[in-house]
Tab-separated table of C-alpha atoms in Angstrom:
chain	number	residue	atom	x	y	z
A	1	UNK	CA	1.742	-15.513	8.540
A	2	UNK	CA	-0.106	-12.542	9.148
A	3	UNK	CA	-3.522	-12.146	8.016
A	4	UNK	CA	-5.663	-9.489	7.732
A	5	UNK	CA	-9.255	-9.541	7.045
A	6	UNK	CA	-11.643	-5.390	6.477
A	7	UNK	CA	-15.246	-6.112	7.582
A	8	UNK	CA	-17.525	-3.184	8.259
A	9	UNK	CA	-20.928	-1.778	5.694
A	10	UNK	CA	-19.810	-2.365	1.419
A	11	UNK	CA	-22.533	0.698	1.447
A	12	UNK	CA	-23.005	4.164	3.662
A	13	UNK	CA	-24.592	7.410	2.970
A	14	UNK	CA	-23.149	11.144	1.597
A	15	UNK	CA	-22.576	12.974	4.849
A	16	UNK	CA	-22.463	9.802	7.427
A	17	UNK	CA	-19.354	8.489	8.661
A	18	UNK	CA	-17.478	5.124	7.197
A	19	UNK	CA	-16.433	2.358	9.783
A	20	UNK	CA	-14.414	-0.616	9.102
A	21	UNK	CA	-12.848	-2.713	11.413
A	22	UNK	CA	-9.538	-4.902	10.117
A	23	UNK	CA	-8.727	-8.567	12.560
A	24	UNK	CA	-5.091	-9.374	12.519
A	25	UNK	CA	-4.612	-13.170	12.647
A	26	UNK	CA	-1.666	-15.213	12.945
A	27	UNK	CA	0.403	-12.208	14.595
A	28	UNK	CA	-0.518	-10.039	17.562
A	29	UNK	CA	-0.822	-6.278	17.061
A	30	UNK	CA	1.323	-6.199	20.491
A	31	UNK	CA	4.285	-7.554	18.261
A	32	UNK	CA	6.999	-4.805	17.957
A	33	UNK	CA	8.178	-3.629	14.951
A	34	UNK	CA	5.007	-2.905	13.005
A	35	UNK	CA	2.380	0.369	12.469
A	36	UNK	CA	-0.722	-0.967	11.512
A	37	UNK	CA	-2.525	0.758	8.444
A	38	UNK	CA	-5.444	1.550	6.364
A	39	UNK	CA	-4.868	2.738	2.809
A	40	UNK	CA	-7.284	3.410	0.002
A	41	UNK	CA	-7.583	3.001	-4.004
A	42	UNK	CA	-9.620	4.935	-5.871
A	43	UNK	CA	-10.593	3.754	-9.563
A	44	UNK	CA	-8.825	6.850	-10.837
A	45	UNK	CA	-6.906	7.938	-8.257
A	46	UNK	CA	-5.202	4.993	-6.958
A	47	UNK	CA	-3.847	4.690	-3.928
A	48	UNK	CA	-4.181	6.813	-1.490
A	49	UNK	CA	-2.355	6.089	2.387
A	50	UNK	CA	-5.474	7.155	5.118
A	51	UNK	CA	-3.324	6.719	8.437
A	52	UNK	CA	-1.156	4.571	10.888
A	53	UNK	CA	-1.321	3.088	14.601
A	54	UNK	CA	0.590	1.698	17.033
A	55	UNK	CA	-0.432	-1.019	19.243
A	56	UNK	CA	0.320	1.939	21.724
A	57	UNK	CA	-2.569	4.252	20.148
A	58	UNK	CA	-0.056	6.614	19.280
A	59	UNK	CA	-1.181	7.633	15.362
A	60	UNK	CA	-0.289	9.638	12.698
A	61	UNK	CA	-2.777	10.588	9.808
A	62	UNK	CA	-2.325	11.432	6.231
A	63	UNK	CA	-2.561	15.393	6.107
A	64	UNK	CA	-5.367	15.530	3.477
A	65	UNK	CA	-7.807	13.831	5.622
A	66	UNK	CA	-6.238	14.005	8.801
A	67	UNK	CA	-9.694	16.348	10.380
A	68	UNK	CA	-12.143	13.584	9.383
A	69	UNK	CA	-9.953	10.691	10.109
A	70	UNK	CA	-9.599	8.748	13.349
A	71	UNK	CA	-8.274	5.232	13.697
A	72	UNK	CA	-7.798	3.062	16.879
A	73	UNK	CA	-6.839	0.034	18.410
A	74	UNK	CA	-8.474	-3.086	20.121
A	75	UNK	CA	-5.058	-4.873	21.341
A	76	UNK	CA	-7.783	-7.314	23.303
A	77	UNK	CA	-8.936	-8.630	19.783
A	78	UNK	CA	-6.631	-8.071	18.049
A	79	UNK	CA	-8.249	-5.036	15.804
A	80	UNK	CA	-7.846	-1.774	14.729
A	81	UNK	CA	-10.506	-0.162	12.838
A	82	UNK	CA	-11.132	3.047	10.603
A	83	UNK	CA	-13.670	5.784	11.275
A	84	UNK	CA	-13.917	8.757	7.985
A	85	UNK	CA	-17.082	11.349	9.115
A	86	UNK	CA	-18.604	13.530	6.379
A	87	UNK	CA	-17.675	11.517	3.709
A	88	UNK	CA	-18.812	12.144	-0.069
A	89	UNK	CA	-18.765	10.449	-3.505
A	90	UNK	CA	-15.253	10.636	-3.668
A	91	UNK	CA	-14.695	8.777	-0.435
A	92	UNK	CA	-16.022	5.568	-2.720
A	93	UNK	CA	-13.289	3.191	-2.611
A	94	UNK	CA	-11.867	0.267	-2.171
A	95	UNK	CA	-10.015	0.005	1.454
A	96	UNK	CA	-7.303	-1.887	2.352
A	97	UNK	CA	-5.796	-2.632	5.765
A	98	UNK	CA	-2.325	-3.405	6.017
A	99	UNK	CA	0.987	-3.447	8.190
A	100	UNK	CA	3.308	-1.392	7.699
A	101	UNK	CA	7.469	-1.986	8.975
A	102	UNK	CA	8.663	0.909	11.293
A	103	UNK	CA	12.054	0.513	9.833
A	104	UNK	CA	11.625	1.162	6.279
A	105	UNK	CA	8.091	2.373	6.130
A	106	UNK	CA	6.860	-0.477	2.992
A	107	UNK	CA	3.698	-2.754	3.703
A	108	UNK	CA	4.444	-6.160	4.063
A	109	UNK	CA	0.636	-7.426	4.537
A	110	UNK	CA	-2.826	-6.670	2.668
A	111	UNK	CA	-5.847	-7.577	3.634
A	112	UNK	CA	-8.307	-8.876	0.679
A	113	UNK	CA	-10.133	-5.445	0.951
A	114	UNK	CA	-13.221	-3.829	0.673
A	115	UNK	CA	-15.616	-1.759	-1.773
A	116	UNK	CA	-17.543	1.174	0.041
A	117	UNK	CA	-19.633	2.695	-1.909
A	118	UNK	CA	-20.878	6.271	-0.853
A	119	UNK	CA	-24.826	6.592	-2.622
A	120	UNK	CA	-27.463	7.755	-1.138
B	1	UNK	CA	4.137	16.023	-0.460
B	2	UNK	CA	6.581	13.461	-2.456
B	3	UNK	CA	4.950	13.217	-5.871
B	4	UNK	CA	5.906	9.967	-7.477
B	5	UNK	CA	5.497	9.537	-11.407
B	6	UNK	CA	6.116	6.325	-13.338
B	7	UNK	CA	6.932	5.612	-16.696
B	8	UNK	CA	5.655	4.139	-19.191
B	9	UNK	CA	2.487	4.090	-18.281
B	10	UNK	CA	1.666	1.230	-19.881
B	11	UNK	CA	3.969	-1.506	-21.301
B	12	UNK	CA	3.479	-4.263	-23.798
B	13	UNK	CA	6.189	-7.087	-23.647
B	14	UNK	CA	6.422	-10.956	-24.340
B	15	UNK	CA	7.265	-13.834	-22.103
B	16	UNK	CA	11.536	-14.513	-21.984
B	17	UNK	CA	11.362	-10.248	-22.523
B	18	UNK	CA	13.115	-7.726	-20.052
B	19	UNK	CA	10.958	-5.187	-18.356
B	20	UNK	CA	12.249	-1.918	-16.944
B	21	UNK	CA	9.972	0.987	-15.165
B	22	UNK	CA	11.195	3.390	-13.572
B	23	UNK	CA	9.604	5.635	-10.534
B	24	UNK	CA	10.839	9.352	-10.183
B	25	UNK	CA	10.305	11.128	-7.114
B	26	UNK	CA	9.779	14.988	-7.067
B	27	UNK	CA	12.424	15.143	-3.736
B	28	UNK	CA	14.753	13.261	-2.672
B	29	UNK	CA	14.262	10.059	-1.032
B	30	UNK	CA	15.951	7.909	1.306
B	31	UNK	CA	17.058	4.650	-0.142
B	32	UNK	CA	15.798	3.095	2.633
B	33	UNK	CA	12.494	4.190	2.109
B	34	UNK	CA	11.234	3.073	-1.330
B	35	UNK	CA	9.335	-0.554	-2.016
B	36	UNK	CA	7.993	-1.753	-5.395
B	37	UNK	CA	4.470	-3.760	-5.098
B	38	UNK	CA	2.554	-5.738	-7.607
B	39	UNK	CA	-1.452	-5.675	-7.964
B	40	UNK	CA	-2.828	-8.410	-10.266
B	41	UNK	CA	-6.734	-7.555	-11.093
B	42	UNK	CA	-8.914	-8.052	-7.814
B	43	UNK	CA	-6.045	-8.263	-5.813
B	44	UNK	CA	-4.682	-5.893	-3.340
B	45	UNK	CA	-0.851	-5.435	-3.637
B	46	UNK	CA	1.899	-7.384	-2.645
B	47	UNK	CA	5.023	-5.977	-1.615
B	48	UNK	CA	7.999	-6.913	-4.165
B	49	UNK	CA	10.706	-5.004	-2.829
B	50	UNK	CA	11.826	-2.717	-0.257
B	51	UNK	CA	14.769	-0.749	0.973
B	52	UNK	CA	15.423	0.274	-2.888
B	53	UNK	CA	16.977	-3.061	-3.712
B	54	UNK	CA	15.993	-5.753	-1.159
B	55	UNK	CA	13.708	-8.364	-2.167
B	56	UNK	CA	11.016	-9.205	-0.065
B	57	UNK	CA	10.110	-12.746	1.408
B	58	UNK	CA	9.152	-15.103	-1.258
B	59	UNK	CA	9.819	-13.134	-4.458
B	60	UNK	CA	11.835	-14.884	-7.427
B	61	UNK	CA	15.481	-13.193	-8.101
B	62	UNK	CA	14.357	-12.124	-11.977
B	63	UNK	CA	12.670	-9.532	-9.633
B	64	UNK	CA	15.571	-6.522	-8.968
B	65	UNK	CA	15.588	-3.128	-7.713
B	66	UNK	CA	18.045	-0.284	-8.012
B	67	UNK	CA	18.332	3.761	-7.653
B	68	UNK	CA	18.795	6.677	-5.255
B	69	UNK	CA	18.182	9.769	-4.707
B	70	UNK	CA	15.197	11.253	-7.081
B	71	UNK	CA	15.599	7.558	-9.523
B	72	UNK	CA	14.820	4.282	-8.645
B	73	UNK	CA	13.939	1.623	-11.104
B	74	UNK	CA	12.445	-2.059	-10.987
B	75	UNK	CA	13.879	-4.710	-13.476
B	76	UNK	CA	12.336	-7.669	-14.331
B	77	UNK	CA	14.985	-10.060	-15.979
B	78	UNK	CA	12.832	-12.669	-18.126
B	79	UNK	CA	9.180	-12.490	-18.115
B	80	UNK	CA	6.912	-15.413	-17.014
B	81	UNK	CA	3.556	-15.219	-17.722
B	82	UNK	CA	2.311	-14.556	-14.177
B	83	UNK	CA	3.884	-11.226	-14.469
B	84	UNK	CA	1.919	-9.225	-16.081
B	85	UNK	CA	0.010	-7.373	-13.927
B	86	UNK	CA	0.233	-3.391	-12.638
B	87	UNK	CA	3.125	-2.111	-10.669
B	88	UNK	CA	3.441	0.547	-7.871
B	89	UNK	CA	5.987	1.970	-6.289
B	90	UNK	CA	5.649	4.100	-3.171
B	91	UNK	CA	7.997	6.352	-0.862
B	92	UNK	CA	8.421	6.911	3.019
B	93	UNK	CA	9.325	10.556	3.480
B	94	UNK	CA	6.914	12.468	5.642
B	95	UNK	CA	4.625	10.597	4.667
B	96	UNK	CA	3.644	7.480	2.562
B	97	UNK	CA	2.970	8.019	-1.190
B	98	UNK	CA	2.346	5.654	-3.866
B	99	UNK	CA	3.523	6.305	-7.618
B	100	UNK	CA	0.131	6.199	-10.142
B	101	UNK	CA	1.315	2.665	-11.320
B	102	UNK	CA	2.978	1.205	-14.756
B	103	UNK	CA	0.231	-1.481	-16.352
B	104	UNK	CA	2.454	-4.501	-17.841
B	105	UNK	CA	0.601	-6.302	-20.561
B	106	UNK	CA	1.079	-9.352	-22.921
């Protein structure tokens, strides 16, 4: 059974870069049929998809965040990572990594989530 | 961007009753690309339904999904105490978007 676990700082200063890593266990990131995604949940705005990556390195980002987001993959470590630059208080949210089925585009496995607060 | 609007915002029911949750899209959604999730406090969302009507692995058959085009429905036939939570729909058009959620209260 696949498991995902987010890790990274829980506090980031405004204008700095948020960096999170998702470690996948129980399945290989190289297994076919999936994209590896980042999603965040704001207390008020709800769930927002950030972007996804295929193990080959191809990416697709939310157009509203595209200029600020980079997602990368490390197949040797079975991990993928998120970088969100120039953060503001509006980026305070619970960040989830999730596995996305590439045929039906649903998220079938999620990490437990990690709260990132943007504050000086 | 396709916007999903869920209704009602809050639904108050009792165990044993039937729940009907609605999800309406601003543009037609391919039926293959509509999913439903359940989220309990402090937990990540859990996949219930994909492809508008297919139950995910391990999901009880009291959960069912239907609909096409712009109107989709999640039905819980007989509510169990553990079913009370927040439910989200999600679509994939050009990029994934989620509804704002329906809270199901006892």
